[in-house]
Short mmCIF file of C-alpha atoms in Angstrom, two decimals:
data_model
loop_
_atom_site.label_atom_id
_atom_site.label_comp_id
_atom_site.label_asym_id
_atom_site.label_seq_id
_atom_site.Cartn_x
_atom_site.Cartn_y
_atom_site.Cartn_z
CA UNK K 26 -5.04 -13.57 12.31
CA UNK K 27 -8.60 -11.83 11.79
CA UNK K 28 -8.34 -8.94 10.59
CA UNK K 29 -12.05 -7.99 10.38
CA UNK K 30 -13.04 -4.44 11.56
CA UNK K 31 -14.73 -4.77 15.06
CA UNK K 32 -17.87 -2.62 15.83
CA UNK K 33 -15.76 0.12 17.09
CA UNK K 34 -14.17 0.42 13.49
CA UNK K 35 -16.67 0.16 11.90
CA UNK K 36 -18.53 2.38 13.34
CA UNK K 37 -15.76 5.00 12.10
CA UNK K 38 -15.62 3.77 8.87
CA UNK K 39 -19.66 5.09 8.55
CA UNK K 40 -19.21 8.01 10.24
CA UNK K 41 -15.66 9.45 8.15
CA UNK K 42 -17.63 8.26 4.88
CA UNK K 43 -20.46 10.42 5.73
CA UNK K 44 -18.60 12.86 6.15
CA UNK K 45 -16.25 12.75 3.79
CA UNK K 46 -18.86 12.14 0.91
CA UNK K 47 -20.40 15.34 1.89
CA UNK K 48 -17.41 17.27 0.31
CA UNK K 49 -17.17 19.35 -2.62
CA UNK K 50 -13.28 19.74 -3.08
CA UNK K 51 -11.94 22.56 -5.38
CA UNK K 52 -9.73 20.43 -7.36
CA UNK K 53 -7.34 23.08 -7.95
CA UNK K 54 -8.13 24.76 -5.21
CA UNK K 55 -3.90 25.87 -4.04
CA UNK K 56 -4.91 25.43 -0.73
CA UNK K 57 -5.51 27.91 2.04
CA UNK K 58 -2.31 30.01 4.14
CA UNK K 59 -2.09 26.77 6.29
CA UNK K 60 -1.49 24.58 3.18
CA UNK K 61 -4.00 22.33 3.57
CA UNK K 62 -8.03 22.60 2.87
CA UNK K 63 -9.17 23.96 5.76
CA UNK K 64 -13.43 23.29 4.45
CA UNK K 65 -12.45 19.75 5.10
CA UNK K 66 -10.82 20.39 8.41
CA UNK K 67 -13.72 22.15 9.13
CA UNK K 68 -15.82 19.14 8.75
CA UNK K 69 -13.61 16.19 10.21
CA UNK K 70 -13.14 18.75 13.33
CA UNK K 71 -16.44 19.30 13.34
CA UNK K 72 -17.99 15.37 13.61
CA UNK K 73 -15.29 14.95 16.66
CA UNK K 74 -12.86 12.67 13.95
CA UNK K 75 -9.85 14.54 14.65
CA UNK K 76 -9.84 13.45 18.16
CA UNK K 77 -10.48 10.13 18.34
CA UNK K 78 -7.32 8.39 20.09
CA UNK K 79 -6.99 11.65 23.10
CA UNK K 80 -7.88 10.23 26.16
CA UNK K 81 -11.87 11.36 27.33
CA UNK K 82 -10.63 13.16 30.15
CA UNK K 83 -9.49 15.10 27.30
CA UNK K 84 -12.81 15.25 24.30
CA UNK K 85 -11.63 11.87 23.12
CA UNK K 86 -12.67 8.50 23.31
CA UNK K 87 -9.56 6.89 23.49
CA UNK K 88 -9.48 4.77 20.51
CA UNK K 89 -6.99 2.81 19.44
CA UNK K 90 -4.47 2.17 16.07
CA UNK K 91 -6.39 0.10 14.65
CA UNK K 92 -10.11 2.01 14.96
CA UNK K 93 -8.45 4.93 13.40
CA UNK K 94 -7.46 3.55 10.24
CA UNK K 95 -10.94 3.23 8.40
CA UNK K 96 -10.90 7.36 9.26
CA UNK K 97 -7.22 7.32 7.55
CA UNK K 98 -7.96 5.24 4.42
CA UNK K 99 -11.08 7.56 4.22
CA UNK K 100 -9.98 10.83 3.59
CA UNK K 101 -7.54 9.00 1.11
CA UNK K 102 -9.67 7.68 -1.02
CA UNK K 103 -11.18 10.95 -1.24
CA UNK K 104 -7.84 12.82 -0.89
CA UNK K 105 -9.22 14.70 1.97
CA UNK K 106 -5.57 16.86 2.42
CA UNK K 107 -5.85 18.21 5.24
CA UNK K 108 -3.37 17.64 9.17
CA UNK K 109 -4.92 14.00 10.00
CA UNK K 110 -2.00 12.06 9.96
CA UNK K 111 0.05 14.13 12.32
CA UNK K 112 -3.16 14.67 14.34
CA UNK K 113 -4.00 11.31 15.18
CA UNK K 114 -0.09 10.03 15.30
CA UNK K 115 0.06 13.03 18.22
CA UNK K 116 -2.85 12.13 19.94
CA UNK K 117 -1.93 8.09 20.19
CA UNK K 118 1.23 9.52 22.03
CA UNK K 119 -0.17 11.97 24.17
CA UNK K 120 -2.71 9.50 25.50
CA UNK K 121 0.25 7.46 26.53
CA UNK K 122 1.68 10.46 28.80
CA UNK K 123 -0.69 12.05 31.25
CA UNK K 124 1.72 14.81 32.24
CA UNK K 125 2.33 15.44 28.50
CA UNK K 126 -1.68 15.20 26.97
CA UNK K 127 -2.33 18.00 30.19
CA UNK K 128 -0.43 20.33 28.77
CA UNK K 129 -0.86 19.34 24.78
CA UNK K 130 -4.23 17.72 24.18
CA UNK K 131 -6.63 20.70 24.49
CA UNK K 132 -5.56 22.43 20.99
CA UNK K 133 -6.13 18.89 19.39
CA UNK K 134 -9.68 19.00 21.09
CA UNK K 135 -10.71 22.62 20.27
CA UNK K 136 -9.44 21.56 16.44
CA UNK K 137 -6.00 22.52 16.45
CA UNK K 138 -3.56 19.64 14.95
CA UNK K 139 0.19 18.50 15.74
CA UNK K 140 2.92 17.96 12.91
CA UNK K 141 5.17 15.00 13.47
CA UNK K 142 8.72 15.84 12.86
CA UNK K 143 10.60 12.84 11.12
CA UNK K 144 11.85 12.36 7.86
CA UNK K 145 15.58 13.26 7.65
CA UNK K 146 17.82 14.64 4.61
CA UNK K 147 18.79 11.74 2.45
CA UNK K 148 17.59 9.24 4.21
CA UNK K 149 13.90 6.95 4.50
CA UNK K 150 11.86 7.00 7.46
CA UNK K 151 12.62 3.87 9.73
CA UNK K 152 15.89 4.67 9.14
CA UNK K 153 18.42 5.73 11.97
CA UNK K 154 17.76 8.95 13.15
CA UNK K 155 20.18 11.78 13.80
CA UNK K 156 18.21 14.56 15.31
CA UNK K 157 19.69 14.52 19.02
CA UNK K 158 18.33 14.78 22.33
CA UNK K 159 20.98 15.59 24.51
CA UNK K 160 20.86 15.77 28.29
CA UNK K 161 23.44 17.15 29.85
CA UNK K 162 23.46 19.06 33.55
CA UNK K 163 19.60 17.81 34.03
CA UNK K 164 18.90 20.49 31.11
CA UNK K 165 17.95 18.49 27.59
CA UNK K 166 17.97 20.06 24.04
CA UNK K 167 16.69 19.07 20.84
CA UNK K 168 19.33 19.62 17.81
CA UNK K 169 19.20 18.27 14.21
CA UNK K 170 16.69 19.25 10.76
CA UNK K 171 13.40 17.30 9.65
CA UNK K 172 12.36 17.87 6.47
CA UNK K 173 9.57 17.33 4.40
CA UNK K 174 7.40 18.04 8.36
CA UNK K 175 3.99 18.68 6.92
CA UNK K 176 1.66 21.77 8.31
CA UNK K 177 4.09 22.46 10.73
CA UNK K 178 3.45 26.04 11.02
CA UNK K 179 0.55 26.85 12.39
CA UNK K 180 0.65 23.58 14.77
CA UNK K 181 -0.06 23.47 17.74
CA UNK K 182 3.22 21.04 18.48
CA UNK K 183 5.03 19.01 17.13
CA UNK K 184 6.47 15.58 17.27
CA UNK K 185 9.75 14.87 17.09
CA UNK K 186 11.02 11.87 16.18
CA UNK K 187 15.33 12.08 17.38
CA UNK K 188 17.68 9.81 19.30
CA UNK K 189 17.36 10.09 22.21
CA UNK K 190 13.04 9.57 22.47
CA UNK K 191 10.67 11.41 20.56
CA UNK K 192 9.54 14.97 22.23
CA UNK K 193 7.27 17.78 21.55
CA UNK K 194 8.11 21.05 20.65
CA UNK K 195 6.01 24.42 20.11
CA UNK K 196 7.12 25.56 16.79
CA UNK K 197 7.47 28.93 17.87
CA UNK K 198 9.41 28.00 20.40
CA UNK K 199 12.98 29.41 20.85
CA UNK K 200 15.11 27.89 18.32
CA UNK K 201 13.21 26.93 16.12
CA UNK K 202 13.12 27.93 12.45
CA UNK K 203 10.32 26.83 9.36
CA UNK K 204 11.84 27.32 5.92
CA UNK K 205 8.54 26.65 3.86
CA UNK K 206 9.29 23.96 1.00
CA UNK K 207 7.26 22.67 -2.40
CA UNK K 208 5.49 20.18 -2.77
CA UNK K 209 3.79 18.14 -5.40
CA UNK K 210 0.18 18.64 -5.09
CA UNK K 211 0.71 22.06 -3.28
CA UNK K 212 0.23 21.29 0.46
CA UNK K 213 2.01 22.89 3.53
CA UNK K 214 5.56 21.24 3.80
CA UNK K 215 8.73 22.36 5.89
CA UNK K 216 12.59 22.17 6.87
CA UNK K 217 12.74 22.68 10.46
CA UNK K 218 15.97 22.98 12.01
CA UNK K 219 15.85 22.51 16.30
CA UNK K 220 19.04 24.71 17.18
CA UNK K 221 19.26 23.72 20.80
CA UNK K 222 15.62 23.68 22.01
CA UNK K 223 14.96 23.57 26.04
CA UNK K 224 12.76 20.43 25.82
CA UNK K 225 10.19 20.33 29.29
CA UNK K 226 11.37 16.64 30.70
CA UNK K 227 7.29 16.58 30.28
CA UNK K 228 7.24 17.03 27.27
CA UNK K 229 9.56 13.80 26.02
CA UNK K 230 7.34 10.79 25.38
CA UNK K 231 9.65 8.15 25.19
CA UNK K 232 13.76 7.14 25.26
CA UNK K 233 13.13 6.53 21.64
CA UNK K 234 11.03 7.33 18.56
CA UNK K 235 10.20 3.80 17.86
CA UNK K 236 6.57 4.53 18.99
CA UNK K 237 6.13 7.47 16.60
CA UNK K 238 7.93 6.02 13.83
CA UNK K 239 5.31 3.15 13.62
CA UNK K 240 2.56 4.93 14.10
CA UNK K 241 3.29 7.88 11.02
CA UNK K 242 4.39 5.00 8.48
CA UNK K 243 1.44 3.62 9.36
CA UNK K 244 -1.22 6.39 8.66
CA UNK K 245 1.12 7.70 5.75
CA UNK K 246 0.38 3.99 4.26
CA UNK K 247 -3.06 3.66 4.80
CA UNK K 248 -3.43 7.24 3.53
CA UNK K 249 -1.90 6.02 0.59
CA UNK K 250 -3.90 2.77 0.54
CA UNK K 251 -6.87 4.87 0.27
CA UNK K 252 -5.59 7.40 -1.97
CA UNK K 253 -5.20 4.09 -4.85
CA UNK K 254 -8.44 2.75 -4.08
CA UNK K 255 -9.97 5.67 -4.81
CA UNK K 256 -7.83 7.32 -8.30
CA UNK K 257 -8.51 3.04 -8.79
CA UNK K 258 -12.38 3.74 -8.12
CA UNK K 259 -11.92 6.81 -10.74
CA UNK K 260 -9.91 4.52 -13.71
CA UNK K 261 -12.62 1.59 -13.56
CA UNK K 262 -15.34 4.37 -13.90
CA UNK K 263 -14.10 6.21 -16.58
CA UNK K 264 -12.82 3.11 -19.58
CA UNK K 265 -16.21 1.31 -18.85
CA UNK K 266 -18.22 4.88 -19.72
CA UNK K 267 -15.73 5.72 -22.17
CA UNK K 268 -16.22 4.32 -25.90
CA UNK K 269 -13.56 3.83 -29.39
CA UNK K 270 -14.50 2.24 -31.65
CA UNK K 271 -17.93 1.89 -30.96
CA UNK K 272 -17.11 -0.09 -27.60
CA UNK K 273 -16.30 0.77 -23.79
CA UNK K 274 -12.29 1.01 -23.97
CA UNK K 275 -12.45 -0.93 -20.77
CA UNK K 276 -13.39 -4.30 -23.02
CA UNK K 277 -10.36 -3.76 -24.79
CA UNK K 278 -7.44 -6.41 -23.66
CA UNK K 279 -4.21 -4.19 -22.89
CA UNK K 280 -6.77 -2.09 -20.67
CA UNK K 281 -7.91 -4.21 -18.61
CA UNK K 282 -4.83 -6.18 -17.89
CA UNK K 283 -3.18 -2.88 -17.44
CA UNK K 284 -6.36 -2.27 -14.95
CA UNK K 285 -6.05 -5.95 -13.39
CA UNK K 286 -2.11 -5.25 -12.45
CA UNK K 287 -3.27 -2.11 -10.52
CA UNK K 288 -6.08 -3.56 -8.85
CA UNK K 289 -2.57 -6.43 -7.61
CA UNK K 290 -0.90 -3.47 -6.08
CA UNK K 291 -3.44 -1.80 -4.72
CA UNK K 292 -4.94 -5.20 -2.87
CA UNK K 293 -1.50 -5.76 -1.78
CA UNK K 294 -0.88 -2.80 -0.36
CA UNK K 295 -4.10 -2.41 1.59
CA UNK K 296 -2.94 -6.18 3.42
CA UNK K 297 -0.06 -4.84 4.11
CA UNK K 298 -1.37 -1.49 5.57
CA UNK K 299 -3.58 -3.72 7.44
CA UNK K 300 -1.42 -6.24 8.40
CA UNK K 301 0.72 -3.57 9.89
CA UNK K 302 -2.03 -1.42 11.98
CA UNK K 303 -3.44 -5.23 13.42
CA UNK K 304 0.56 -5.99 14.17
CA UNK K 305 0.78 -3.04 15.85
CA UNK K 306 -2.42 -3.29 17.76
CA UNK K 307 -1.68 -6.79 19.18
CA UNK K 308 1.37 -4.91 20.37
CA UNK K 309 3.74 -7.49 17.53
CA UNK K 310 6.93 -6.02 16.11
CA UNK K 311 5.16 -4.67 12.95
CA UNK K 312 8.90 -3.66 11.21
CA UNK K 313 9.13 -5.89 8.29
CA UNK K 314 5.54 -4.79 7.40
CA UNK K 315 6.51 -1.19 7.83
CA UNK K 316 8.99 -1.53 5.74
CA UNK K 317 7.35 -3.37 3.36
CA UNK K 318 4.44 -0.57 3.50
CA UNK K 319 7.24 2.20 2.64
CA UNK K 320 8.70 0.80 -0.32
CA UNK K 321 5.20 -0.24 -1.91
CA UNK K 322 4.25 3.35 -1.53
CA UNK K 323 7.78 5.00 -2.67
CA UNK K 324 7.56 2.24 -5.70
CA UNK K 325 4.87 0.86 -6.64
CA UNK K 326 2.08 3.87 -5.98
CA UNK K 327 3.62 6.51 -8.36
CA UNK K 328 3.89 3.65 -10.70
CA UNK K 329 -0.07 2.82 -10.31
CA UNK K 330 -1.06 6.79 -10.73
CA UNK K 331 1.33 7.17 -13.78
CA UNK K 332 -0.63 3.75 -15.45
CA UNK K 333 -4.19 5.74 -14.54
CA UNK K 334 -3.18 8.84 -15.98
CA UNK K 335 -2.39 7.52 -19.83
CA UNK K 336 -5.61 5.20 -19.24
CA UNK K 337 -7.60 8.92 -18.66
CA UNK K 338 -6.20 10.53 -21.95
CA UNK K 339 -5.26 13.82 -21.74
CA UNK K 340 -7.60 14.64 -19.14
CA UNK K 341 -5.53 12.92 -16.86
CA UNK K 342 -3.20 15.37 -16.40
CA UNK K 343 -4.99 18.62 -16.50
CA UNK K 344 -4.70 20.16 -13.16
CA UNK K 345 -8.44 20.83 -12.67
CA UNK K 346 -9.44 16.96 -13.30
CA UNK K 347 -9.47 15.10 -9.88
CA UNK K 348 -7.11 12.40 -11.13
CA UNK K 349 -4.18 15.24 -11.39
CA UNK K 350 -4.69 15.67 -7.20
CA UNK K 351 -4.29 12.02 -6.51
CA UNK K 352 -1.01 11.66 -8.79
CA UNK K 353 0.60 14.88 -6.38
CA UNK K 354 -0.01 13.01 -3.63
CA UNK K 355 0.89 10.49 -4.81
CA UNK K 356 4.48 12.02 -5.45
CA UNK K 357 4.58 13.60 -2.74
CA UNK K 358 4.03 10.25 -0.32
CA UNK K 359 7.16 8.76 -2.17
CA UNK K 360 9.29 11.34 -0.96
CA UNK K 361 7.96 11.47 1.92
CA UNK K 362 8.68 7.81 2.44
CA UNK K 363 12.37 8.58 1.70
CA UNK K 364 11.95 6.89 -2.52
CA UNK K 365 11.62 3.49 -3.65
CA UNK K 366 16.01 3.01 -3.40
CA UNK K 367 15.90 4.56 0.87
CA UNK K 368 13.35 2.81 1.56
CA UNK K 369 14.43 -0.51 -0.25
CA UNK K 370 17.16 -0.17 1.71
CA UNK K 371 15.99 0.01 5.12
CA UNK K 372 13.72 -2.80 4.35
CA UNK K 373 17.06 -4.84 3.62
CA UNK K 374 18.02 -4.20 6.55
CA UNK K 375 14.81 -5.36 8.47
CA UNK K 376 15.13 -8.79 6.43
CA UNK K 377 18.77 -9.36 7.06
CA UNK K 378 18.64 -8.38 10.82
CA UNK K 379 15.04 -10.42 11.29
CA UNK K 380 17.20 -13.16 9.45
CA UNK K 381 19.76 -12.57 11.62
CA UNK K 382 17.66 -13.37 15.11
CA UNK K 383 15.96 -16.37 14.06
#
């Protein structure tokens, strides 16, 4: 396997870094009424980065997962809070369905966004889905409840994973109820209930939600990879410049050991996310890599951010200090993944199943 980014991925990385580098986030901002950084979203859409996965016929560039990973990673590195993950997930899926793209792609091309409704109460990502797509008497109905749906209100469409397929749903449709829930970062999240929502056959993208689940999880892992790398760079700069007893605290053995441990976590998460993206792009089974990534971001990511907060001293817990947003986003990601125990259960199921098949 060769994880070296191709020319397209390198170009996406360069363009994203330029856009993200120009952003000047207000670290105390609790976001707009949409629940995200509107200025950052305008910068990403204005640069044409959010539609890269759409078909060329709808204003996109037909880019696949591997080429999009640098975009998501750079957004994570800058702790950029936007509907990017849901929009890229939706765009990749719509690119595989001409009928659905014709109905829903224009919204993203005009600066709108998609939201992914995948998580369920008490379940980790990758667990069997309880939400149902029922086909009876020529009618398809969607029933169930989704949690942790980021930026659902205002989205052009919801990509809903269900037992029976992936459905594209208008969040304003009859039978859809959105309830705002709290998050550590202040970013908008919702619990979304579907009460026998009628779904057009053209809006059912697949016979199961495997692709939706895989895309969403790999983009979450890439964002978490960038988030940890960005926080680590900030922490390394801080301990190098802060002096105690006449020398930088980075020179103290205990500090160096903690940074080394965090670096190992960061590089491991990077490897897992890169491997998962490569396997998906190559059409290979990425279930074990995705489950490992979920566990890593649920268990190791928050622990690494706690350690870095400690290394920054009292300023690390100040809400006006940039690291606070990184830590808050890490906690949100861990919850969305299902928490350490839930993610570990999914990983155990995957590894046992693969061992039984080998």
